[in-house]
XYZ file of C-alpha atoms in Angstrom:
80
model
C -66.574 47.825 -166.340
C -70.071 49.204 -166.335
C -71.316 52.046 -164.167
C -69.663 55.268 -163.223
C -67.349 56.425 -160.501
C -68.298 59.774 -158.996
C -67.689 61.203 -155.530
C -70.617 62.662 -153.579
C -70.291 64.818 -150.472
C -69.383 68.287 -149.264
C -66.360 70.155 -150.615
C -65.555 72.242 -147.519
C -65.035 71.289 -143.880
C -63.369 72.919 -140.896
C -60.062 71.847 -139.447
C -60.619 69.059 -136.862
C -64.022 68.185 -138.413
C -64.971 65.053 -140.324
C -67.300 64.250 -143.209
C -68.090 61.107 -145.151
C -67.670 60.977 -148.921
C -69.469 58.300 -150.909
C -69.367 56.750 -154.328
C -72.233 54.924 -156.010
C -69.861 52.142 -157.101
C -68.595 50.139 -154.121
C -65.326 48.266 -153.802
C -62.875 51.126 -154.375
C -60.130 52.620 -152.245
C -59.959 56.233 -150.999
C -56.758 58.271 -150.733
C -55.660 61.801 -149.882
C -53.298 63.758 -152.089
C -51.912 65.597 -149.040
C -52.251 63.809 -145.698
C -50.901 66.914 -143.948
C -54.104 68.785 -144.909
C -56.676 65.959 -144.692
C -56.701 62.237 -144.078
C -59.272 59.828 -145.499
C -60.134 56.304 -144.416
C -59.102 54.041 -147.291
C -62.261 51.931 -147.029
C -64.673 54.250 -145.181
C -64.368 57.523 -147.119
C -64.351 59.467 -143.843
C -62.325 62.654 -144.357
C -60.685 64.363 -141.369
C -59.524 67.963 -141.689
C -56.022 68.402 -140.255
C -54.926 71.906 -141.243
C -56.184 74.689 -143.493
C -55.584 74.173 -147.205
C -56.784 72.432 -150.339
C -56.507 68.701 -150.919
C -57.466 66.256 -153.660
C -59.337 63.166 -152.462
C -59.269 60.220 -154.870
C -61.420 57.113 -155.212
C -59.939 54.304 -157.305
C -61.802 51.203 -158.437
C -60.087 48.290 -160.161
C -61.886 46.927 -163.192
C -61.164 44.267 -165.783
C -60.010 46.899 -168.272
C -57.960 49.031 -165.844
C -58.599 51.412 -162.980
C -61.487 53.889 -162.853
C -60.692 56.960 -160.755
C -62.665 59.917 -159.491
C -61.228 62.967 -157.749
C -62.720 65.677 -155.558
C -61.047 68.921 -154.505
C -61.751 69.801 -150.881
C -60.997 72.914 -148.871
C -60.155 72.631 -145.198
C -60.904 75.876 -143.356
C -59.612 77.117 -140.011
C -62.232 77.003 -137.300
C -63.605 80.328 -136.133
């Protein structure tokens, strides 16, 4: 595997808002560590804030020598 896996995008959004995370290496799958706080489209990287809290968003890419993974901590804030 050549290249790097690294998540780009904002780290804070409001509850009920969305943002798109990206990775320079295509072909991976996105997941949320706590779908009660935020959901993420497995192929799109679109994160939707559900309730206030902190969540880890992961991007995993299969490679010939294993799986490369990047993580990003995000904070979901209550709307004002």
